[in-house]
XYZ file of C-alpha atoms in Angstrom:
688
model
C 5.281 3.706 -12.446
C 7.893 5.985 -11.116
C 8.573 6.019 -7.369
C 10.716 8.650 -5.632
C 12.117 7.565 -2.264
C 12.369 10.541 -0.002
C 15.062 10.215 2.573
C 16.757 12.379 5.214
C 20.127 13.077 3.790
C 19.188 11.569 0.430
C 16.236 10.733 -1.831
C 15.572 7.836 -4.102
C 13.329 8.213 -7.190
C 11.730 5.150 -8.686
C 10.366 4.903 -12.161
C 9.593 1.238 -11.707
C 11.959 1.694 -8.897
C 13.338 4.162 -6.258
C 14.775 7.538 -5.548
C 16.865 8.732 -2.726
C 16.731 12.522 -2.181
C 18.841 14.540 0.131
C 15.968 16.404 1.593
C 16.669 17.452 5.143
C 13.284 16.198 6.097
C 9.883 17.799 6.101
C 11.164 20.093 8.788
C 14.651 20.941 7.595
C 17.256 21.812 10.254
C 19.007 25.049 9.231
C 22.639 24.423 9.466
C 24.146 27.082 7.058
C 27.206 25.720 5.472
C 28.363 23.602 8.442
C 28.779 19.912 7.706
C 27.450 18.099 10.728
C 25.126 15.428 11.963
C 22.012 16.262 11.667
C -10.551 11.800 -9.899
C -13.173 13.714 -8.025
C -16.536 11.801 -7.579
C -19.921 13.323 -7.301
C -21.485 12.877 -3.910
C -25.221 12.233 -4.983
C -27.863 10.577 -3.031
C -27.385 6.801 -2.688
C -30.471 4.683 -2.149
C -29.385 3.489 1.234
C -26.085 5.182 2.039
C -27.229 8.770 2.604
C -26.597 11.791 0.433
C -24.357 14.817 -0.167
C -24.125 17.425 -2.750
C -22.232 17.259 -6.016
C -18.441 18.064 -5.885
C -17.201 20.517 -8.463
C -14.074 22.324 -7.408
C -13.763 25.428 -9.586
C -10.792 27.329 -8.091
C -7.793 26.901 -5.869
C -9.210 28.929 -2.953
C -12.349 26.946 -2.184
C -12.139 23.996 0.086
C -15.017 21.402 0.118
C -15.649 19.989 3.511
C -17.520 16.752 4.606
C -17.884 15.075 7.979
C -18.392 11.388 8.396
C -19.020 9.252 11.516
C -19.699 5.562 12.120
C -23.259 5.763 11.115
C -23.655 8.405 8.337
C -22.351 9.106 4.892
C -19.984 12.069 4.383
C -22.224 15.091 4.951
C -21.389 18.398 3.298
C -20.389 21.295 5.578
C -19.965 24.912 4.827
C -17.107 25.440 2.314
C -13.877 26.680 3.703
C -11.479 29.263 2.054
C -7.718 29.560 2.016
C -6.227 32.670 3.762
C -2.524 33.806 3.524
C -0.424 32.028 6.131
C -0.734 33.824 9.463
C 1.264 32.393 12.346
C -0.149 28.944 11.849
C 3.142 27.306 12.951
C 1.916 27.993 16.478
C -1.226 25.983 16.158
C -1.562 22.821 18.288
C -2.665 20.740 15.273
C -0.887 21.723 12.120
C -0.914 19.704 8.925
C 1.388 20.822 6.092
C 0.600 19.590 2.658
C 3.174 19.426 -0.065
C 1.939 17.970 -3.292
C 5.470 18.233 -4.897
C 6.354 15.298 -2.572
C 4.550 12.310 -4.161
C 4.596 8.952 -2.673
C 2.801 5.631 -3.564
C 0.105 5.411 -6.237
C -3.187 3.936 -4.862
C -5.110 1.020 -6.335
C -8.057 1.578 -3.987
C -9.985 0.599 -0.852
C -12.432 -2.236 -0.179
C -13.153 -5.614 1.300
C -13.350 -9.360 0.548
C -15.901 -11.094 -1.628
C -15.823 -14.250 0.563
C -18.134 -17.237 -0.113
C -20.321 -16.057 2.689
C -20.464 -12.533 1.372
C -21.456 -13.608 -2.137
C -23.941 -16.122 -0.761
C -25.536 -13.448 1.389
C -25.841 -11.042 -1.510
C -27.424 -13.720 -3.683
C -30.243 -14.165 -1.185
C -31.493 -10.667 -1.968
C -33.965 -9.910 -4.713
C -32.503 -8.858 -8.031
C -33.465 -5.330 -7.432
C -31.912 -5.235 -3.947
C -28.746 -6.934 -5.289
C -28.372 -4.132 -7.915
C -28.984 -1.395 -5.315
C -26.470 -2.949 -2.810
C -23.769 -3.514 -5.535
C -24.216 0.165 -6.573
C -23.964 1.346 -3.088
C -20.777 -0.579 -2.524
C -18.937 -0.175 -5.866
C -20.366 2.721 -8.005
C -18.507 5.939 -7.701
C -21.597 7.932 -8.724
C -24.261 6.094 -6.664
C -22.170 4.573 -3.829
C -18.779 4.726 -2.136
C -16.627 3.470 -5.049
C -15.021 0.344 -3.564
C -12.228 -0.522 -6.028
C -10.126 -3.184 -4.217
C -11.637 -6.700 -3.648
C -10.050 -9.891 -2.316
C -11.354 -13.271 -3.395
C -10.706 -16.466 -1.459
C -9.718 -19.373 -3.687
C -11.970 -22.081 -2.150
C -13.167 -22.045 1.425
C -12.082 -19.739 4.073
C -13.542 -19.466 7.579
C -16.412 -17.421 6.084
C -18.071 -19.997 3.846
C -21.657 -20.782 3.162
C -21.070 -24.274 1.575
C -23.592 -25.411 2.667
C -25.349 -22.516 4.429
C -26.739 -24.653 7.259
C -23.455 -26.534 7.918
C -20.475 -24.727 6.315
C -17.469 -26.986 5.488
C -14.349 -26.953 3.388
C -14.282 -26.954 -0.468
C -11.593 -26.476 -3.096
C -11.609 -26.447 -6.928
C -10.192 -29.986 -6.953
C -11.685 -32.051 -4.039
C -10.964 -35.841 -4.085
C -12.179 -38.670 -2.005
C -10.053 -39.559 0.928
C -6.799 -41.269 -0.002
C -6.981 -40.145 -3.614
C -5.066 -37.423 -5.412
C -5.166 -35.541 -8.662
C -1.668 -34.348 -9.475
C -2.614 -33.461 -13.086
C -5.701 -31.491 -12.007
C -8.001 -33.455 -14.279
C -10.905 -32.742 -11.919
C -10.286 -29.004 -11.512
C -13.314 -26.876 -11.761
C -14.533 -23.387 -10.744
C -18.168 -24.542 -11.070
C -18.760 -23.693 -7.348
C -17.918 -20.002 -7.912
C -20.055 -19.708 -11.049
C -23.143 -20.134 -8.866
C -22.987 -16.725 -7.021
C -19.435 -15.614 -6.427
C -18.609 -14.835 -10.043
C -21.973 -13.229 -10.803
C -21.404 -10.883 -7.810
C -17.984 -10.014 -8.966
C -19.048 -9.369 -12.501
C -21.816 -6.973 -11.065
C -19.151 -5.217 -9.009
C -16.903 -4.834 -12.035
C -19.714 -3.371 -14.121
C -20.447 -0.904 -11.430
C -16.758 0.071 -11.113
C -14.652 -0.803 -14.193
C -11.432 0.197 -12.450
C -11.820 -2.440 -9.730
C -8.747 -4.307 -8.740
C -9.072 -8.000 -7.810
C -6.682 -10.106 -5.759
C -7.113 -13.761 -4.856
C -5.499 -16.363 -2.596
C -6.229 -19.716 -1.039
C -6.791 -20.406 2.672
C -5.792 -23.927 1.930
C -4.914 -25.973 -1.125
C -6.973 -29.083 -1.803
C -6.526 -31.510 1.138
C -4.779 -34.123 -0.994
C -1.887 -31.724 -1.568
C -1.154 -31.555 2.198
C 0.579 -34.072 4.538
C -2.539 -34.177 6.819
C -4.932 -34.751 3.745
C -7.211 -32.153 5.161
C -7.912 -28.459 4.342
C -8.330 -27.709 7.922
C -5.408 -25.877 9.620
C -4.820 -28.142 12.630
C -1.491 -28.521 14.406
C -0.102 -25.419 16.025
C 1.693 -22.242 15.194
C 3.945 -22.627 12.217
C 6.207 -19.732 13.084
C 8.730 -22.030 14.551
C 8.789 -23.893 11.212
C 7.879 -27.207 12.971
C 5.907 -29.535 10.712
C 2.277 -29.835 11.859
C 0.866 -32.003 9.083
C -0.822 -28.923 7.596
C 2.144 -28.133 5.276
C 2.337 -29.142 1.514
C 3.720 -32.403 0.438
C 6.981 -32.176 -1.422
C 5.191 -33.458 -4.508
C 2.480 -30.769 -4.310
C 4.509 -27.723 -5.197
C 4.112 -28.135 -9.025
C 0.418 -29.119 -8.876
C -0.314 -26.170 -6.623
C 1.275 -23.764 -9.147
C -0.930 -25.314 -11.865
C -3.914 -24.866 -9.508
C -3.194 -21.107 -9.535
C -2.902 -21.125 -13.275
C -6.201 -22.930 -13.876
C -7.992 -20.662 -11.436
C -6.671 -17.471 -13.144
C -7.521 -18.879 -16.580
C -11.076 -19.958 -15.418
C -11.776 -16.497 -13.995
C -10.359 -14.894 -17.019
C -12.714 -16.900 -19.229
C -15.574 -15.872 -17.053
C -14.613 -12.162 -17.715
C -12.665 -11.346 -14.558
C -9.040 -10.460 -14.536
C -7.208 -11.243 -11.268
C -4.621 -8.396 -10.785
C -2.722 -9.927 -7.847
C -2.313 -13.176 -5.908
C -0.780 -14.387 -2.744
C 0.480 -17.947 -2.187
C -1.327 -18.491 1.103
C -3.488 -16.706 3.670
C -1.815 -16.366 7.028
C 0.764 -18.998 6.351
C 2.201 -18.872 9.997
C -1.158 -19.604 11.717
C -2.392 -23.164 11.504
C -4.215 -23.911 14.726
C -7.536 -23.319 13.101
C -10.895 -25.019 12.865
C -11.403 -23.738 9.401
C -9.459 -23.935 6.085
C -5.815 -22.966 6.418
C -2.375 -24.278 5.661
C 1.146 -23.913 6.919
C 3.789 -22.487 4.507
C 7.035 -21.629 6.154
C 9.164 -18.788 4.835
C 11.738 -20.911 2.979
C 8.815 -22.957 1.511
C 6.886 -19.864 0.406
C 10.106 -18.612 -1.249
C 10.692 -21.879 -2.936
C 7.141 -22.179 -4.218
C 7.054 -18.636 -5.574
C 10.488 -18.757 -7.220
C 10.743 -22.275 -8.461
C 7.145 -23.163 -9.250
C 4.504 -20.370 -9.253
C 6.277 -17.589 -11.206
C 7.672 -19.947 -13.882
C 4.168 -21.595 -14.276
C 2.546 -18.179 -14.655
C 5.056 -17.133 -17.336
C 4.505 -20.266 -19.417
C 0.801 -19.581 -19.294
C 1.313 -15.905 -20.201
C -0.270 -14.745 -16.993
C 1.166 -11.766 -15.144
C -0.657 -11.102 -11.858
C 1.349 -9.361 -9.179
C 2.576 -11.842 -6.580
C 2.370 -10.657 -2.968
C 3.974 -12.673 -0.290
C 3.124 -13.053 3.405
C -0.641 -12.105 3.462
C -0.395 -12.213 7.186
C -0.020 -10.021 10.258
C 2.467 -7.129 10.345
C 4.178 -8.981 13.201
C 5.840 -11.112 10.622
C 8.192 -8.344 9.647
C 10.968 -9.536 11.954
C 11.636 -12.956 10.394
C 9.069 -14.381 7.905
C 8.974 -11.582 5.379
C 12.748 -10.880 5.397
C 13.341 -14.550 4.910
C 11.100 -14.833 1.914
C 12.389 -11.645 0.320
C 16.062 -12.684 0.747
C 15.258 -15.883 -1.091
C 13.127 -14.674 -4.001
C 13.538 -11.822 -6.316
C 10.309 -12.377 -8.292
C 7.648 -11.366 -5.663
C 6.137 -7.991 -6.476
C 5.197 -6.968 -2.909
C 4.147 -7.752 0.598
C 0.548 -8.169 1.837
C -0.172 -7.408 5.431
C -3.019 -7.937 7.975
C -3.621 -5.396 10.749
C -4.251 -7.648 13.741
C -0.819 -7.049 15.313
C -1.667 -3.345 15.248
C 1.903 -2.535 14.019
C 1.544 -0.999 10.579
C 4.873 0.738 11.200
C 6.365 -2.656 10.472
C 5.279 -2.075 6.869
C 7.624 0.935 6.678
C 10.490 -1.177 8.252
C 10.125 -3.669 5.409
C 9.440 -1.011 2.725
C 12.629 0.837 3.744
C 14.700 -2.308 2.884
C 12.703 -3.171 -0.181
C 11.432 0.066 -1.788
C 10.547 -1.379 -5.082
C 8.043 -3.943 -3.625
C 4.396 -3.150 -3.266
C 3.025 -2.711 0.180
C -0.619 -3.557 0.601
C -3.058 -4.112 3.521
C -5.248 -6.985 2.547
C -7.313 -7.651 5.689
C -8.454 -5.728 8.768
C -11.597 -6.344 10.710
C -13.728 -4.329 13.108
C -15.532 -5.928 16.112
C -19.209 -6.345 16.069
C -21.335 -3.310 17.266
C -18.390 -0.903 16.746
C -19.643 2.670 17.180
C -16.682 4.788 16.528
C -14.350 5.732 13.609
C -11.484 3.760 14.968
C -11.412 1.604 11.859
C -10.124 4.642 10.084
C -6.929 4.298 12.101
C -6.010 0.971 10.586
C -6.806 2.283 7.110
C -4.905 5.629 7.306
C -2.042 4.172 9.242
C -1.547 1.480 6.585
C -1.660 4.159 3.911
C 0.916 6.377 5.764
C 3.113 3.309 5.974
C 3.185 2.888 2.147
C 0.084 0.686 1.485
C -1.123 1.120 -2.043
C -4.542 -0.333 -1.061
C -6.291 -1.362 2.040
C -9.208 -3.786 2.668
C -11.474 -4.631 5.549
C -12.579 -8.241 5.782
C -16.067 -9.431 4.632
C -18.125 -7.312 2.269
C -21.430 -8.694 3.506
C -22.345 -10.858 6.532
C -25.671 -11.950 7.959
C -26.824 -11.311 11.494
C -25.051 -12.799 14.541
C -25.967 -16.386 14.949
C -25.453 -19.311 17.354
C -23.486 -21.544 18.038
C -20.824 -19.515 16.214
C -21.192 -15.964 17.274
C -20.345 -13.066 14.886
C -21.640 -12.443 11.415
C -21.750 -15.378 9.007
C -22.392 -17.978 7.735
C -18.953 -19.346 8.715
C -17.243 -22.649 9.716
C -15.146 -23.216 12.815
C -14.597 -20.599 15.597
C -12.330 -18.006 13.979
C -13.569 -14.516 14.412
C -16.465 -14.266 17.005
C -17.157 -10.560 16.532
C -16.365 -9.716 12.833
C -18.804 -7.475 11.005
C -19.154 -7.015 7.240
C -19.161 -3.808 5.396
C -22.775 -4.456 4.794
C -25.207 -6.581 6.894
C -27.711 -8.780 5.106
C -31.189 -9.753 6.463
C -33.371 -11.005 3.537
C -36.218 -11.593 6.083
C -36.670 -7.812 6.628
C -38.663 -6.737 3.612
C -38.345 -3.052 4.433
C -34.504 -3.045 4.924
C -32.994 -6.282 3.586
C -29.559 -4.813 4.031
C -27.822 -2.135 6.052
C -24.391 -0.664 6.556
C -21.806 -0.901 9.317
C -19.178 1.481 10.523
C -16.705 0.033 8.024
C -19.029 1.191 5.129
C -18.994 4.822 6.363
C -15.278 4.825 7.227
C -14.549 3.589 3.660
C -16.873 6.218 2.180
C -14.816 9.000 3.835
C -11.844 7.875 1.693
C -12.903 5.690 -1.208
C -15.597 8.118 -2.438
C -13.036 10.795 -2.857
C -9.734 8.981 -3.641
C -10.040 6.985 -6.938
C -7.513 4.476 -8.207
C -4.497 6.187 -9.668
C -4.511 8.868 -6.805
C -1.046 9.528 -5.425
C -0.362 9.989 -1.759
C 1.349 13.222 -1.144
C 3.197 14.571 1.885
C 1.088 15.472 4.868
C 3.367 16.345 7.811
C 1.903 17.374 11.078
C 2.458 18.468 14.680
C -0.455 17.293 16.735
C -1.931 17.397 20.215
C -5.079 15.441 19.711
C -5.474 14.334 16.084
C -4.105 10.848 15.489
C -4.486 10.047 11.762
C -4.414 11.816 8.426
C -3.459 11.131 4.789
C -3.382 13.350 1.799
C -3.694 12.446 -1.868
C -3.572 14.040 -5.247
C -6.121 12.785 -7.678
C -5.514 12.312 -11.453
C -7.742 15.358 -12.128
C -5.395 17.542 -9.865
C -7.724 17.855 -6.903
C -6.130 17.283 -3.542
C -7.939 15.318 -0.812
C -7.006 15.368 2.833
C -8.647 12.875 5.183
C -8.380 13.645 8.940
C -9.750 11.264 11.613
C -10.395 12.359 15.180
C -10.260 9.081 17.165
C -10.341 10.828 20.502
C -13.153 9.930 22.780
C -14.558 13.355 23.678
C -12.120 16.051 22.533
C -13.110 18.193 19.500
C -10.140 19.543 17.650
C -9.389 22.456 15.474
C -6.827 21.739 12.822
C -4.780 24.189 10.705
C -3.870 23.090 7.147
C -1.074 24.802 5.353
C -0.574 24.405 1.519
C 1.285 26.367 -1.007
C 1.823 29.320 1.346
C -1.849 29.458 2.380
C -3.773 27.969 5.205
C -7.258 27.290 6.398
C -8.742 25.978 9.718
C -11.119 23.078 9.942
C -13.050 21.825 13.073
C -12.862 18.085 13.511
C -15.342 16.915 16.268
C -14.542 13.860 18.346
C -15.395 10.536 16.608
C -15.628 12.170 13.233
C -13.694 11.902 9.935
C -13.199 15.107 7.940
C -12.673 14.958 4.311
C -11.270 18.103 2.602
C -10.939 18.673 -1.030
C -9.563 21.458 -3.199
C -8.198 22.088 -6.682
C -4.391 22.265 -6.859
C -4.508 23.872 -10.336
C -2.282 21.135 -11.805
C -2.741 17.478 -12.652
C -0.995 14.784 -10.673
C 2.077 13.207 -12.306
C 1.250 9.587 -12.701
C 4.750 8.762 -13.792
C 6.515 9.857 -10.552
C 5.541 9.290 -6.962
C 7.568 9.767 -3.840
C 8.285 6.852 -1.516
C 9.755 7.490 1.815
C 12.575 5.414 3.140
C 13.656 5.135 6.777
C 12.397 4.220 10.188
C 8.639 3.752 10.683
C 6.480 6.298 12.267
C 8.014 9.417 10.857
C 4.862 11.404 10.639
C 6.511 13.877 8.165
C 6.692 11.259 5.563
C 10.389 11.884 5.294
C 12.563 9.293 6.905
C 16.152 8.360 7.518
C 17.653 6.374 4.708
C 19.843 4.167 6.892
C 17.940 1.142 5.741
C 19.851 1.361 2.454
C 23.182 2.564 3.684
C 25.137 -0.721 3.447
C 28.468 0.304 4.907
C 30.557 3.154 6.182
C 29.929 6.085 8.415
C 27.486 8.254 6.371
C 26.324 11.343 8.054
C 23.585 13.878 7.280
C 24.161 17.520 6.729
C 21.724 20.208 5.629
C 21.683 23.845 4.427
C 19.247 26.593 3.766
C 21.233 27.869 0.747
C 19.411 28.376 -2.520
C 20.321 25.710 -4.969
C 20.289 26.472 -8.596
C 18.532 23.599 -10.401
C 18.144 25.267 -13.790
C 20.782 23.210 -15.533
C 19.156 19.854 -14.587
C 16.613 18.058 -16.755
C 13.931 16.648 -14.470
C 15.524 17.890 -11.152
C 14.504 16.674 -7.689
C 12.810 19.238 -5.432
C 15.262 21.876 -4.096
C 14.992 20.423 -0.606
C 16.642 17.305 -1.938
C 19.783 19.169 -2.834
C 19.720 20.972 0.518
C 20.517 17.768 2.310
C 23.267 15.310 1.898
C 24.833 12.095 2.979
C 28.544 12.363 3.335
C 31.274 9.969 4.402
C 32.162 11.109 7.809
C 35.190 8.743 8.013
C 35.847 8.471 4.267
C 33.882 5.836 2.269
C 30.288 4.625 2.422
C 27.834 2.756 0.134
C 24.119 2.169 -0.539
C 22.631 -1.297 -1.374
C 19.315 -1.698 -3.198
C 18.187 -5.335 -3.144
C 15.273 -7.213 -4.705
C 15.575 -5.685 -8.160
C 15.022 -7.645 -11.434
C 18.237 -9.247 -12.304
C 17.276 -9.435 -15.999
C 16.332 -5.751 -16.353
C 18.556 -2.696 -16.863
C 18.118 0.354 -14.797
C 19.155 3.990 -15.172
C 20.944 5.311 -12.164
C 20.823 9.075 -11.687
C 23.077 10.469 -9.094
C 22.217 14.067 -7.870
C 24.815 16.382 -6.387
C 24.970 19.972 -5.267
C 28.028 21.349 -3.306
C 26.926 23.556 -0.546
C 29.836 23.154 1.820
C 32.859 24.016 -0.371
C 33.077 26.662 -3.081
C 36.422 26.059 -4.711
C 37.577 23.478 -7.186
C 39.695 20.584 -5.664
C 38.129 20.879 -2.201
C 36.189 17.698 -2.528
C 37.183 14.903 -4.824
C 35.905 11.317 -4.784
C 35.249 8.194 -6.793
C 31.958 6.471 -7.360
C 31.471 2.717 -8.278
C 28.342 0.818 -9.068
C 28.450 -2.923 -8.375
C 32.247 -2.613 -8.408
C 32.702 -0.798 -11.736
C 33.974 2.752 -11.501
C 31.482 5.306 -12.989
C 32.976 8.558 -11.679
C 36.739 8.999 -11.173
C 38.190 11.985 -9.228
C 34.756 13.595 -9.453
C 34.718 17.172 -8.394
C 31.252 18.612 -7.978
C 32.276 22.388 -7.987
C 34.307 21.741 -11.209
C 31.629 19.738 -12.990
C 28.728 22.007 -12.024
C 30.599 25.294 -12.501
C 30.363 26.489 -8.851
C 28.855 25.871 -5.523
C 25.066 25.576 -4.842
C 24.456 24.348 -8.354
C 22.643 21.106 -8.944
C 24.172 18.466 -11.304
C 23.026 15.015 -12.280
C 25.247 12.039 -13.557
C 23.356 9.193 -15.272
C 24.454 5.552 -15.885
C 22.779 2.412 -17.315
C 23.322 -0.500 -14.888
C 22.158 -4.162 -14.682
C 21.764 -5.632 -11.169
C 23.709 -8.552 -9.919
C 22.133 -11.979 -10.614
C 20.576 -11.919 -7.217
C 19.030 -8.435 -7.886
C 21.301 -6.004 -6.098
C 22.614 -2.606 -7.067
C 25.286 -1.242 -4.842
C 26.558 2.358 -5.176
C 29.740 3.096 -3.401
C 31.458 6.454 -2.616
C 35.240 6.545 -1.942
C 37.189 9.577 -0.789
C 40.161 11.129 -2.639
C 40.081 14.640 -1.127
C 37.771 15.284 1.858
C 34.542 13.327 2.311
C 32.522 11.880 -0.622
C 28.730 12.909 -0.669
C 25.522 12.417 -2.559
C 22.254 14.444 -2.421
C 19.955 12.051 -4.302
C 19.793 8.774 -6.152
C 17.275 7.668 -8.769
C 17.009 4.108 -9.977
C 14.705 4.029 -13.019
C 13.715 0.748 -14.564
C 14.136 0.749 -18.343
């Protein structure tokens, strides 16, 4: 998959990697020549989730329009139509869509099939189980959930047994005994009702993406001998007894291998894993385990990845699986110590999804994914959409709410269940199960309808595209381009009482859409061209840039590199596979001479193609700007003169090189002045 990193001053394109464009932002500053700072589902009736008419975009002028709230499925509204742009820049709520700026490719939206969720589903009749599974997972009959998390053993939401939930693993041993060779390993527990539920989900949605992770290893692997968390917060790396024994790292790696093999034999492919749920939180009365940042890096690099390789297993490895507050210490520490992790999993409970962008800016080749977010019981607004859309705007390739299906609130442990310990006292499931109600054995919560507004319209393989906005009242939006070329824009109005009117600008045309308070608007139209699955744009820079174009300072390793922009027309006709023109209308230049970029966490065993993009828009004569470029210390361009090489000013040119990262996975691109300031407009790093 190609990713293009879009930066202010430079862009990075990634095909298995990253691209820096000089793009001048989504709202370019006109500076002349002065260098200065600067697949569409049909919405048919579901048996319990409501109904809406079939979607069949037939042209590029009609906009299909649905409204969703916390209690109803997306309801079709009167179609909208594009008009030629007329002074929409003055509108208080303006969203500008640019499907040429493509970012992360989505794997989907969903929730977790916990032990409790699967147990609750199993209590329904066969007919009701099928109906519920279709309502959850089918793209034709339901909302098309395609991203599911599977706890490896007991979590806080466990039904083992239903009347008195406790801990369980796949290799429990009597107190004082251990099983380092995993002779007693078995997934028999899951074969009762978890695996059947997952197989049914997979049948309803063959494109489903499964991830799995433990809340705790078997007790005998831990210092405490118990699967319970215990102790205190692990963020200070103080041993609590809940951490792994030194002798348990290798057995735990094989524990993952056996789990993956067992599920594979059962007909389920696990696409991603994480080493530990919430590894910095151990003061729990349910299954959990401490895993410090150095220990997680050690486990992943030295034990888990090699064990998976020997077993010919290749799930993605996502570190952290914890709150976004871990962005300041835990995650950077793990990433600095391991180059084999594929990404970072986040939970929403710190309400700081901008932290995802902060980490993404430093590690643009790593997946970003939101694996857990929960709504309080009785929630009656669309606020859950904020967590979902905010995560997506901050580079999440998938988002998940917590439990798929819980029963009614129960004492003495309030909140849906069944569950052990205290944990969340107000969590809800996507569905609520009540098998004692013969007329309505299951119902749906606000999470279901919020998911429907997105997952029903945005299938796996959709690519997030740029949706910049200026806003007075609208808080959240995200735009996608589906594999069939349709564009989907989701707008959530989380305001308490203020109805908003939004102007949407795309391809020189616009339309207005009313978004009432507490509603989610889903808009869809045909772009006339299919999405490019091989390239997506990934922004780099500080979090919270609503334009989707960010400062690239996260990769500027040294030197005083300034941004300059122009409105000049840039001739790109001589470049094969050029960046957008806006990329060449913005540059990074060495204000005091030299500067460099560093791209860490690459695969040290793989070769990459580096594409350096240039267009001289400040000087117009040969010899006015001359500089050298080195990659990892090797000179690749000597006395390089853009005007001379391109044949004039305002003409794009690309220089391409094959490079292998350093042994610790770094590519460093450096620019050194000979005459005037060196510059660059875009960098692509393409994995070979």
